[in-house]
Coordinates of C-alpha atoms and ligand atoms in Angstrom, one line a residue:
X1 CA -58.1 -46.1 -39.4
X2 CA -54.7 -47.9 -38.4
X3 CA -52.2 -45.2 -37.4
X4 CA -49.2 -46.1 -38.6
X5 CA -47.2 -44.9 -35.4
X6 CA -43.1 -44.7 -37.2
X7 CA -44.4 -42.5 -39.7
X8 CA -46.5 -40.3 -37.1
X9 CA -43.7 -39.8 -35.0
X10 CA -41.5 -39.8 -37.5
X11 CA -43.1 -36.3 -38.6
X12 CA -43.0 -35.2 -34.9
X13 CA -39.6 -35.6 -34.8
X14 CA -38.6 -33.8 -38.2
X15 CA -40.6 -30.7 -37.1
X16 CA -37.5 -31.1 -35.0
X17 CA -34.1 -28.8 -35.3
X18 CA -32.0 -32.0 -34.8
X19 CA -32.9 -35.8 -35.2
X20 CA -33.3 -36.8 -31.5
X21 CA -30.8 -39.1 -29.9
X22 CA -32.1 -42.0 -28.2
X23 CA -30.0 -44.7 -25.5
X24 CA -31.1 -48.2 -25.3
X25 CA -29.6 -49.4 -21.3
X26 CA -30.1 -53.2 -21.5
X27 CA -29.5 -54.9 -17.6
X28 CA -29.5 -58.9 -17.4
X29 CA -29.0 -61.7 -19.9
X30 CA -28.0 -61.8 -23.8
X31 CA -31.4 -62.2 -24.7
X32 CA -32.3 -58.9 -23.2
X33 CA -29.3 -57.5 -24.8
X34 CA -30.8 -58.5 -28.0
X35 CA -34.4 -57.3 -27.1
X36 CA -32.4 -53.8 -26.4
X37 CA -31.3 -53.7 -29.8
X38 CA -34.5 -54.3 -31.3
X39 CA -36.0 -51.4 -29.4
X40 CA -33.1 -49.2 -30.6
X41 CA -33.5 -50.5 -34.4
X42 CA -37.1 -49.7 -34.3
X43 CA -36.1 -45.7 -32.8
X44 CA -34.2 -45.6 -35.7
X45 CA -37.2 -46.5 -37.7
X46 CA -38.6 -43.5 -35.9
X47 CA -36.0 -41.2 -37.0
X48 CA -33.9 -41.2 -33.9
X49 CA -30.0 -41.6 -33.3
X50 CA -28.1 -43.5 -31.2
X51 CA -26.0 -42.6 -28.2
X52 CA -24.5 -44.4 -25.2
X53 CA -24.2 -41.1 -23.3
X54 CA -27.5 -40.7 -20.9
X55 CA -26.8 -37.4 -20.9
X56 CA -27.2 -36.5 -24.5
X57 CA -30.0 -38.3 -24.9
X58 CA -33.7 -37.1 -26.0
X59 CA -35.2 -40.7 -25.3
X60 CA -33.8 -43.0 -22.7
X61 CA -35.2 -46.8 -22.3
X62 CA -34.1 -48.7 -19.6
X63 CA -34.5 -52.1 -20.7
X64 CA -34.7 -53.8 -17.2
X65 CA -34.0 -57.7 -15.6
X66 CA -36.3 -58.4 -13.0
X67 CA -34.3 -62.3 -12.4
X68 CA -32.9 -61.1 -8.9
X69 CA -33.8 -58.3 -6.3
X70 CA -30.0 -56.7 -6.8
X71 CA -30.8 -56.3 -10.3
X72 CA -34.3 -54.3 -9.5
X73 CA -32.0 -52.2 -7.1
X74 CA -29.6 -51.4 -9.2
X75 CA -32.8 -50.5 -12.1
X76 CA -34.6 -48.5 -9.3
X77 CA -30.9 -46.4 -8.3
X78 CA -30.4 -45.4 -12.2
X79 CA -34.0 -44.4 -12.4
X80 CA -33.9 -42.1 -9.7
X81 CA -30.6 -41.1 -10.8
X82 CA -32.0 -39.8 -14.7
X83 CA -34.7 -37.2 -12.4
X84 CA -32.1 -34.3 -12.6
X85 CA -31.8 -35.3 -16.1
X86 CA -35.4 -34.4 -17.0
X87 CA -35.3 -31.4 -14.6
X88 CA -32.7 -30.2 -16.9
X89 CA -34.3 -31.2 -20.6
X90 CA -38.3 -31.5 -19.2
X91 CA -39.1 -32.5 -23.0
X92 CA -36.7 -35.9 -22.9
X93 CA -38.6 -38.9 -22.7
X94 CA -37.7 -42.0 -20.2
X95 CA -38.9 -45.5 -20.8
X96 CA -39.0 -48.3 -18.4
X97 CA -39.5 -51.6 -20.0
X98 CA -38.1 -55.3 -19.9
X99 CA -38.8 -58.0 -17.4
X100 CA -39.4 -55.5 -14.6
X101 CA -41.9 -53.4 -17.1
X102 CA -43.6 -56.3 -17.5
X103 CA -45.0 -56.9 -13.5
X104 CA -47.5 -54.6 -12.9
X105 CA -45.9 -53.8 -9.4
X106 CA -43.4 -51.9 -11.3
X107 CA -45.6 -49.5 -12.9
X108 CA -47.7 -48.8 -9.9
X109 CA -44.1 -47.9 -7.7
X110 CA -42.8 -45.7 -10.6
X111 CA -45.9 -43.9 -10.7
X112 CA -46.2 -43.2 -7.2
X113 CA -42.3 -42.9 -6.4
X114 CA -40.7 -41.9 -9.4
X115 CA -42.6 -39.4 -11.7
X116 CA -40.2 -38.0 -14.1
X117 CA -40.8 -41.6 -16.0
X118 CA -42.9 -41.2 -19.1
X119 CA -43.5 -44.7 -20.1
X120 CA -43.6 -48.5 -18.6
X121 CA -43.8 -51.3 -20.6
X122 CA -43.6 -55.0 -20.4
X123 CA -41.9 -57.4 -23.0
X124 CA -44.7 -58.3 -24.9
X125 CA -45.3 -54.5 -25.5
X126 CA -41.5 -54.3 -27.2
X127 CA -42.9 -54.4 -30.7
X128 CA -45.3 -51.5 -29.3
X129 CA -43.0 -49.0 -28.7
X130 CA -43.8 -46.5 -31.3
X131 CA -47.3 -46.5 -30.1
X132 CA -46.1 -45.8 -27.1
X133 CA -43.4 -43.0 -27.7
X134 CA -46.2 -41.6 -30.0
X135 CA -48.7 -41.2 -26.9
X136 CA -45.9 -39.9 -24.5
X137 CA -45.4 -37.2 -27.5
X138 CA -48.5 -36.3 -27.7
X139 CA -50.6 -37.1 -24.5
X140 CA -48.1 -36.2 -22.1
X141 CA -49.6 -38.5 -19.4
X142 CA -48.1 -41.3 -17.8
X143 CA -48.3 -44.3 -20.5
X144 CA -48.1 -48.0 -19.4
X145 CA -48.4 -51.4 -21.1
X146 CA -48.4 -54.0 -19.3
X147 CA -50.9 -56.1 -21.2
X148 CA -50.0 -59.9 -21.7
X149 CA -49.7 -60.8 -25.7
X150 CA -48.2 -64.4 -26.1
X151 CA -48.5 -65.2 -29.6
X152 CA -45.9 -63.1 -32.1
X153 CA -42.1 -63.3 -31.8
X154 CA -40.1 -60.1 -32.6
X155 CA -40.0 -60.6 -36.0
X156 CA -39.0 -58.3 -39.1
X157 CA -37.5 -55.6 -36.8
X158 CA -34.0 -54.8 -37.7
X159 CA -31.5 -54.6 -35.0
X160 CA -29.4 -51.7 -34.6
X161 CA -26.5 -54.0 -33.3
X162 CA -23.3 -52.9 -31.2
X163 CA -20.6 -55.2 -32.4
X164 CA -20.0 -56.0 -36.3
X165 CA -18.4 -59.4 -35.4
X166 CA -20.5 -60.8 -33.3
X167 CA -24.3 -61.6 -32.7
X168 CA -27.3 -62.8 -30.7
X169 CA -29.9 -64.6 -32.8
X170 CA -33.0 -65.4 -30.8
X171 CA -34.6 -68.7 -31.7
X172 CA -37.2 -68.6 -29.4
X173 CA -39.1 -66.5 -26.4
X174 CA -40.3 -67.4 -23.2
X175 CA -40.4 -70.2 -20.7
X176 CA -42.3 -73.1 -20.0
X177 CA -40.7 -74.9 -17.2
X178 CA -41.7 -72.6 -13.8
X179 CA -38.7 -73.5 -11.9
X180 CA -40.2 -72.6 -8.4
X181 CA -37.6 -69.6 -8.1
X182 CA -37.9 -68.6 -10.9
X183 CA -40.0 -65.1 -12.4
X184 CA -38.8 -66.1 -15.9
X185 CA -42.3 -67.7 -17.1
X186 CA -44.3 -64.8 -15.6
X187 CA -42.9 -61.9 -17.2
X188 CA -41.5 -63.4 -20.4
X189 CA -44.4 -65.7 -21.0
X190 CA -45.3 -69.3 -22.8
X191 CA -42.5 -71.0 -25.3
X192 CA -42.4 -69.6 -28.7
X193 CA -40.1 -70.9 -31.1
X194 CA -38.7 -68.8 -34.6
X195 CA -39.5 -70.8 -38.0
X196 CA -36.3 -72.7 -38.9
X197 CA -36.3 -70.3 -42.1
X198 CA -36.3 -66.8 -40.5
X199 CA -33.6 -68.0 -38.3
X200 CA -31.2 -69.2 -41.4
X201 CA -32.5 -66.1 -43.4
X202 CA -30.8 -63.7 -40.4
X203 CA -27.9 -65.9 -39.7
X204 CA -26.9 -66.0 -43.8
X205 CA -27.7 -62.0 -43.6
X206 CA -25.2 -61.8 -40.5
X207 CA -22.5 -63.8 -41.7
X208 CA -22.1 -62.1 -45.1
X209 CA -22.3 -58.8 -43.0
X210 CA -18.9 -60.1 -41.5
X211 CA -20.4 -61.9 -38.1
X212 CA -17.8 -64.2 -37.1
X213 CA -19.7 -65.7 -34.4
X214 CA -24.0 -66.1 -33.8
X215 CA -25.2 -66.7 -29.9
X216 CA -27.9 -68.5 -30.4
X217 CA -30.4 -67.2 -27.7
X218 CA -33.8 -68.7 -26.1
X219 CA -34.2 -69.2 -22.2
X220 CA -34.1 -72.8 -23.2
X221 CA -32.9 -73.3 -26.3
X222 CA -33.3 -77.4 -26.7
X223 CA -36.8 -77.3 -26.3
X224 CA -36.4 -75.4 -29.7
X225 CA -39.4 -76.0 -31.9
X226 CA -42.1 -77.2 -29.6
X227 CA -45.6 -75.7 -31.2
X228 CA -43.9 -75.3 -34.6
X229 CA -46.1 -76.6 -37.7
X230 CA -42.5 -78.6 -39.0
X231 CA -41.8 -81.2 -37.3
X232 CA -38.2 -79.6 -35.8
X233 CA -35.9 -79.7 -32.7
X234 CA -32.8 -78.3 -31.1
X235 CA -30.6 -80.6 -32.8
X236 CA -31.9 -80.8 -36.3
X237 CA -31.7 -77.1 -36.1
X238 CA -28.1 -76.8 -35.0
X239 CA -27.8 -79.5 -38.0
X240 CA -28.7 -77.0 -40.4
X241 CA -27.0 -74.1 -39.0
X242 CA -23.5 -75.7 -39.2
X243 CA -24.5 -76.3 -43.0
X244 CA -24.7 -72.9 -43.5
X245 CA -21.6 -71.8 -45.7
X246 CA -19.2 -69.0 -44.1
X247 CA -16.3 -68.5 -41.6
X248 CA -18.4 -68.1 -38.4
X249 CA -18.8 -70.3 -35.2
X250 CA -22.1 -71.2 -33.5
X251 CA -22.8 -70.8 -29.7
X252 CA -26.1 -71.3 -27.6
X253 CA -27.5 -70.0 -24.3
X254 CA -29.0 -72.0 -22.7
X255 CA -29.8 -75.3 -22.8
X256 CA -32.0 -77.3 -19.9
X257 CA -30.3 -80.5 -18.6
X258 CA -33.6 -82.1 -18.4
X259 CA -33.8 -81.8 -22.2
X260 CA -30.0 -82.7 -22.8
X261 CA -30.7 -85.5 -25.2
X262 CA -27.4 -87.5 -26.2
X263 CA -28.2 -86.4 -29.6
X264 CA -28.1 -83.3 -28.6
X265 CA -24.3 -84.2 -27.2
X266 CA -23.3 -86.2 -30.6
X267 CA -24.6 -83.0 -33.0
X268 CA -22.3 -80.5 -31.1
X269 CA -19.2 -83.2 -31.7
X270 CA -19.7 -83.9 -35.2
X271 CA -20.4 -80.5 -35.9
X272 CA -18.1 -78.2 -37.6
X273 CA -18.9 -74.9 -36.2
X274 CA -20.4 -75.4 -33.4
X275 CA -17.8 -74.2 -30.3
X276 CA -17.1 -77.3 -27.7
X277 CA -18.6 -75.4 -24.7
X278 CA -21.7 -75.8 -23.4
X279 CA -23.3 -74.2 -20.8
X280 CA -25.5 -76.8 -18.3
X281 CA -27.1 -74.9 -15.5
X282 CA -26.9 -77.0 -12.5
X283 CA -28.8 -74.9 -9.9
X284 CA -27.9 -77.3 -7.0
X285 CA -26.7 -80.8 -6.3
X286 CA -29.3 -82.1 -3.7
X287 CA -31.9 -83.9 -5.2
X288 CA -34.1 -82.6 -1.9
X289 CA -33.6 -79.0 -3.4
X290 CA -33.6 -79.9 -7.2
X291 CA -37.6 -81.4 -7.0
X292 CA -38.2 -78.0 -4.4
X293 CA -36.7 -76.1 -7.5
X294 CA -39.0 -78.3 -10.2
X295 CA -36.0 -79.1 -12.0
X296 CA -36.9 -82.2 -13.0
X297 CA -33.8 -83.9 -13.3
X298 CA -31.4 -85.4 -10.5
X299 CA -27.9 -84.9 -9.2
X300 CA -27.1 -88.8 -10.6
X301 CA -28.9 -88.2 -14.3
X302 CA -26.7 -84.7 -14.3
X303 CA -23.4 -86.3 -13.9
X304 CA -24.6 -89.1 -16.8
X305 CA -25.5 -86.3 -19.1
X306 CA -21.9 -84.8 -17.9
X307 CA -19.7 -88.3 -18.6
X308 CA -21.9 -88.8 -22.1
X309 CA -20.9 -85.4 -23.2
X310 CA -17.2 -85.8 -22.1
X311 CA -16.9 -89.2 -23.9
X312 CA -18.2 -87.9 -27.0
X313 CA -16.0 -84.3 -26.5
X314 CA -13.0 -84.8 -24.5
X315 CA -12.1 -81.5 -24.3
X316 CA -15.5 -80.3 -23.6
X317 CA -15.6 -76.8 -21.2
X318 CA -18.4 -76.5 -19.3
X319 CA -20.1 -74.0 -17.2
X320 CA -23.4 -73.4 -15.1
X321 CA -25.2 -71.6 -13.2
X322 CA -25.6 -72.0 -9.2
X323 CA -28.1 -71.2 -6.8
X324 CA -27.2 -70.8 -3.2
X325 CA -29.5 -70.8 -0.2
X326 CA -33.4 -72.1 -2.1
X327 CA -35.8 -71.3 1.3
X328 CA -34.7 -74.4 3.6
X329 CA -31.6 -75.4 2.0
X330 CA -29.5 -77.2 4.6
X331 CA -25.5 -77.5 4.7
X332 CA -25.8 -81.1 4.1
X333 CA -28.1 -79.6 0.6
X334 CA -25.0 -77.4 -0.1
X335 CA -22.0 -80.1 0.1
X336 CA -24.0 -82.3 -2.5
X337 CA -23.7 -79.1 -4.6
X338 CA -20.0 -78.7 -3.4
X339 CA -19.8 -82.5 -4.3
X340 CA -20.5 -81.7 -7.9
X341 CA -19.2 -79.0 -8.8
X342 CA -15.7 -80.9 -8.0
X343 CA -16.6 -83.9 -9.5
X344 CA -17.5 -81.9 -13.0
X345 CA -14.5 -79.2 -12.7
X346 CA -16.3 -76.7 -14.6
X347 CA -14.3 -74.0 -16.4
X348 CA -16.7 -71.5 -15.0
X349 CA -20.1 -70.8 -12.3
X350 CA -22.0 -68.5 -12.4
X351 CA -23.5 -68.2 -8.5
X352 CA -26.2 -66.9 -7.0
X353 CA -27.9 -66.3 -3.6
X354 CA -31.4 -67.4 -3.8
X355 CA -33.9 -64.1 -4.1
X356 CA -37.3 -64.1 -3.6
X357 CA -39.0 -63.5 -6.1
X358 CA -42.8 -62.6 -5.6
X359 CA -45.6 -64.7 -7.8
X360 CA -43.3 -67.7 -8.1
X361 CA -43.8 -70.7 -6.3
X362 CA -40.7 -70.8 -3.9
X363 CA -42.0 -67.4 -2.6
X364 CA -44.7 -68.9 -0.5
X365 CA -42.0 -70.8 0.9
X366 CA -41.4 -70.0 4.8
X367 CA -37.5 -70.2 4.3
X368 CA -35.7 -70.8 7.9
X369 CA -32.1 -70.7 6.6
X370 CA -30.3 -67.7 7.5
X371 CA -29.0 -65.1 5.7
X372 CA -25.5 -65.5 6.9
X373 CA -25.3 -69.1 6.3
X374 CA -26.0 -68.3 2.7
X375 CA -24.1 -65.7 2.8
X376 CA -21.0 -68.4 4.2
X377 CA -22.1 -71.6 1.7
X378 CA -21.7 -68.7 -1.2
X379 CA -17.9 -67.7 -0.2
X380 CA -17.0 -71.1 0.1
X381 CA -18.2 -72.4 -3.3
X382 CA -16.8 -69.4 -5.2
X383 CA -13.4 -70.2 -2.8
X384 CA -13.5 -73.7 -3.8
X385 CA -14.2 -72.9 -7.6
X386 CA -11.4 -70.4 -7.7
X387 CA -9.2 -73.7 -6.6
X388 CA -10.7 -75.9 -9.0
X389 CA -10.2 -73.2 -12.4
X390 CA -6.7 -72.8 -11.2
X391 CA -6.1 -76.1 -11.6
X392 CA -8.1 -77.2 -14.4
X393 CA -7.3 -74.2 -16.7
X394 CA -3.6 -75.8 -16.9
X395 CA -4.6 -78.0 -19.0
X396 CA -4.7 -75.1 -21.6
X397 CA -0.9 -74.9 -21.2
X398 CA 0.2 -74.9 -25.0
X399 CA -3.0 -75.1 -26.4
X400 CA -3.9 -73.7 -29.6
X401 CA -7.0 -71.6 -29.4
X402 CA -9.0 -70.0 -31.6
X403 CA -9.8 -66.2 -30.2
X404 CA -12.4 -63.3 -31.2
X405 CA -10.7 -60.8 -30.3
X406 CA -13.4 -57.7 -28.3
X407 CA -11.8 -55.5 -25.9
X408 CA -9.2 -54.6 -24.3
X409 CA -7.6 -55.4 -20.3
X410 CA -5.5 -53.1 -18.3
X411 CA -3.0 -51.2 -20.6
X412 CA -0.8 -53.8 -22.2
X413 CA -3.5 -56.9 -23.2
X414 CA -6.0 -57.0 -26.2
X415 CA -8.6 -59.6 -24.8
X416 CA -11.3 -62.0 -26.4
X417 CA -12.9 -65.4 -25.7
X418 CA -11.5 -68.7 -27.6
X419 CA -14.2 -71.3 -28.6
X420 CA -13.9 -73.0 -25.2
X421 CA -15.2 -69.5 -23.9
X422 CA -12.5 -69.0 -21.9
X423 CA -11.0 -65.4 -21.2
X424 CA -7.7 -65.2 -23.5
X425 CA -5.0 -61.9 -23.3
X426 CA -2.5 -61.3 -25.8
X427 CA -0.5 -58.3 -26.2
X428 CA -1.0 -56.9 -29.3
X429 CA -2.6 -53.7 -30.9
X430 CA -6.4 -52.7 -30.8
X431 CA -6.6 -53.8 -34.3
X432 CA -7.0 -57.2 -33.4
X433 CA -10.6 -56.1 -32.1
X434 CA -13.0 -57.6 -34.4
X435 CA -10.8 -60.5 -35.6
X436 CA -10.5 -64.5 -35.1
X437 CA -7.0 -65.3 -34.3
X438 CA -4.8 -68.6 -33.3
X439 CA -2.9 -67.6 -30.3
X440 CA -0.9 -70.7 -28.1
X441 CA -1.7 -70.7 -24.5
X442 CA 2.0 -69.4 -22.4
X443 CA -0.2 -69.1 -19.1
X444 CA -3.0 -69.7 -17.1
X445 CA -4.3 -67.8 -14.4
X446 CA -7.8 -69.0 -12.6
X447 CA -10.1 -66.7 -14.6
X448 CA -8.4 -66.0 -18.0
X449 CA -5.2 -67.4 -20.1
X450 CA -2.3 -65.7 -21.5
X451 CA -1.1 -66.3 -24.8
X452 CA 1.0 -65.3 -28.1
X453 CA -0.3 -65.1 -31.4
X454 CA 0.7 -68.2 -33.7
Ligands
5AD1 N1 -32.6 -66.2 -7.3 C1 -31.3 -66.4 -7.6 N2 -30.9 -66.8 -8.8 C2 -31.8 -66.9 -9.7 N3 -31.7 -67.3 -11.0 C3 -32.9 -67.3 -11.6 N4 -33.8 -66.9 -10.7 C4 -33.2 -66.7 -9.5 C5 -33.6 -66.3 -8.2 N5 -34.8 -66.1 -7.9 C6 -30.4 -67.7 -11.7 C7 -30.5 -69.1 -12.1 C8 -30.5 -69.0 -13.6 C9 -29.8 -67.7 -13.8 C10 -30.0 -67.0 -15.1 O1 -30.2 -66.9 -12.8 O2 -29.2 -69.7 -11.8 O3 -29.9 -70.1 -14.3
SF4_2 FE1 -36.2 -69.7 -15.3 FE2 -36.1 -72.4 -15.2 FE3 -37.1 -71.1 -17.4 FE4 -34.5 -71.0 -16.9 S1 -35.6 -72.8 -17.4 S2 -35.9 -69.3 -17.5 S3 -34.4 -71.0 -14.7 S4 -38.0 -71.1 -15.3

């Protein structure tokens, strides 16, 4: 017989003087940020509460990012940093899982180097966690799951989410492109798209629950609907999202330039909800490094996809993602990177040394570039993007903007992100928090604006 594993630890728990606290630690991108609040929805499920404090916690998951070595690191420090923890409270539970609980590598270090961990497990095993907080309950052995399941999507588990107003909605799972540096496709598997329906059906649910903005999430969102039995894509789905009645703006993370269709570009400008930001990850500018990276588009088709999307939204932002140093990159590779990132003036980069990442392709690589001169072609790109924002953020100056307010920045500013995605401070009181404002751009500074409230 099927044990239904909620309910059985469920009844553990309630034999219980207290509920037991659980906290979800997601590293890494929105998606996994979204994959944390599943596994937290699901330990509510099994009677637990939620904390942020490690300390007071009876279950901790660290809900890991394996897309970098510095990410791993950092993982690998706050693991051995929780084994005074569970000296202190032997009963508490600690979880591995993620990208990092999904290489087998990581189960076999954490069991020899790290044995105050109770459980690893991969992200096909999310939807498997009360089977396996059930067996750490009861077995008391080291529990790992690293088995490869490629079929379901995380459907029909609620989300236990941290902010009322705003939301990630995963359309799809996985990765099917294998750039060469890439560990993506390994540990988060094949493409999966969401049905069109269950996507709507959460968004309608979100927006009536007072979302005021949906991150739409996928590790490449426009090749959206692949494998589906409806004959559906990015853009017909972004069609149908806009349609959807409510006072809530759309975002997306992220799309591949190699699937950049123009209609892609002409949806996003004729839309009504949509915001007029996109973010096009790059990865370099030299067509040498671009094939070595499988990226399957050039520096010249990047720039047309760039001038298509500008003529169709003029007052596009744009950002992307860099990668600095792929194994043989040459200085002469870097400038053509250099080259575009001036030509495109993007409002933001997000940069990146190139790490090896064992299992992928560009591992096998015998890389002759130094270390330094990566570390050098890094410092200059970020010095030359800081030059570029200061500039190009000027043209902000007396802008109208529409901000979600979420936090606040040193003592005096209340701080949010306008549809353009860029940074924007206002002084004002905490209440703002949680609300879409107008504010006009007074200032501009090369990571954020400053602005007053219209
Ligand atoms: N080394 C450095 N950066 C990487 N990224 C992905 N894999 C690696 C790697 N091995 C970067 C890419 C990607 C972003 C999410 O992380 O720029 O777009
Ligand atoms: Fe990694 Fe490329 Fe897939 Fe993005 S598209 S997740 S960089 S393999």
């Amino acid at each position: 017989m099927e044990i239904n594993y909620i309910q059985a630890v469920r009844d553990i728990f309630s034999k219980r003087e207290a509920p037991p606290l659980c906290c979800v630690h997601s590293y890494g991108c929105q998606q996994n940020v979204s994959d944390g609040e599943k596994l937290k929805g699901q330990l509510c499920l099994m009677g637990c509460g939620v904390t942020d404090d490690m300390t007071a916690a009876d279950i901790i998951i660290l809900n890991t990012c394996a897309v970098r070595e510095n990410a791993e690191l950092k993982v690998y420090g706050n693991i051995g940093e929780l084994k005074r923890l569970k000296e202190q409270k032997p009963d508490m539970l600690i979880a591995v899982g993620g990208c990092m609980g999904q290489e087998p590598k990581t189960a076999e270090k954490i069991k020899k180097s790290y044995r105050h961990v109770d459980i690893v497990f991969g992200t096909f095993a999310a939807k498997e966690l009360p089977r396996l907080i059930y067996e750490a309950l009861t077995q008391r052995t080291f529990i790992v799951d690293t088995a490869e399941r490629n079929t379901e999507c995380f459907e029909d588990i609620p989300a236990v989410r941290s902010e009322k107003y705003k939301a990630g909605v995963s359309i799809m799972y996985g990765c099917n492109n294998f750039c060469s540096y890439c560990i993506v496709p390994y540990v988060r598997g094949r493409e999966r798209s969401r049905s069109p329906e269950k996507i709507i059906e959460e968004i309608k649910r979100l927006v009536s629950d007072g979302c005021k903005e949906i991150m739409l999430l996928g590790q490449n969102v426009n090749s959206y609907g692949r494998g589906l039995e409806e004959k559906i894509d990015f853009p017909e789905l972004l069609r149908r999202i806009d349609n959807i009645d409510g006072d809530f703006r759309v975002r997306f993370m992220s799309p591949h330039p190699k699937d950049a269709t123009k209609e892609f570009f002409d949806v996003i400008a004729e839309s009504k909800k949509i915001c007029r930001s996109v973010h096009l990850p790059l990865q370099s500018g030299s067509d040498r490094i671009l094939k070595a990276m499988n990226r399957r588009y050039t520096a010249e088709q990047y720039m047309d996809m760039v001038e298509y999307a500008r003529k169709v939204m003029p007052g596009l932002s744009i950002s992307t993602d860099i990668i600095v140093g792929f194994p043989n990159e040459t200085y002469e590779d870097f400038k053509q990177t250099l080259d575009i990132v001036k030509a495109v003036k993007y409002d933001n980069i997000f940069s990146f040394i190139y790490s090896k990442r064992t299992g992928t392709k560009a591992a096998e690589i015998i890389d002759h570039t130094s270390e330094e001169d990566k570390g050098k072609w890094f410092r200059e790109l970020l010095a030359v993007q800081r030059e570029i924002s200061e500039e190009h953020y000027k043209r902000f100056l007396g802008a109208e903007f529409d901000v979600l307010f979420d936090g606040t920045y040193k003592e005096e500013f209340i701080s949010g992100k306008s549809g353009e995605f860029i940074i924007t401070l206002v002084k004002g009181s905490p209440e703002l928090i949680g609300t879409m404002r107008k504010v006009r751009v007074t200032k501009t500074h090369n990571w954020a604006v400053e602005g007053e409230l219209v």
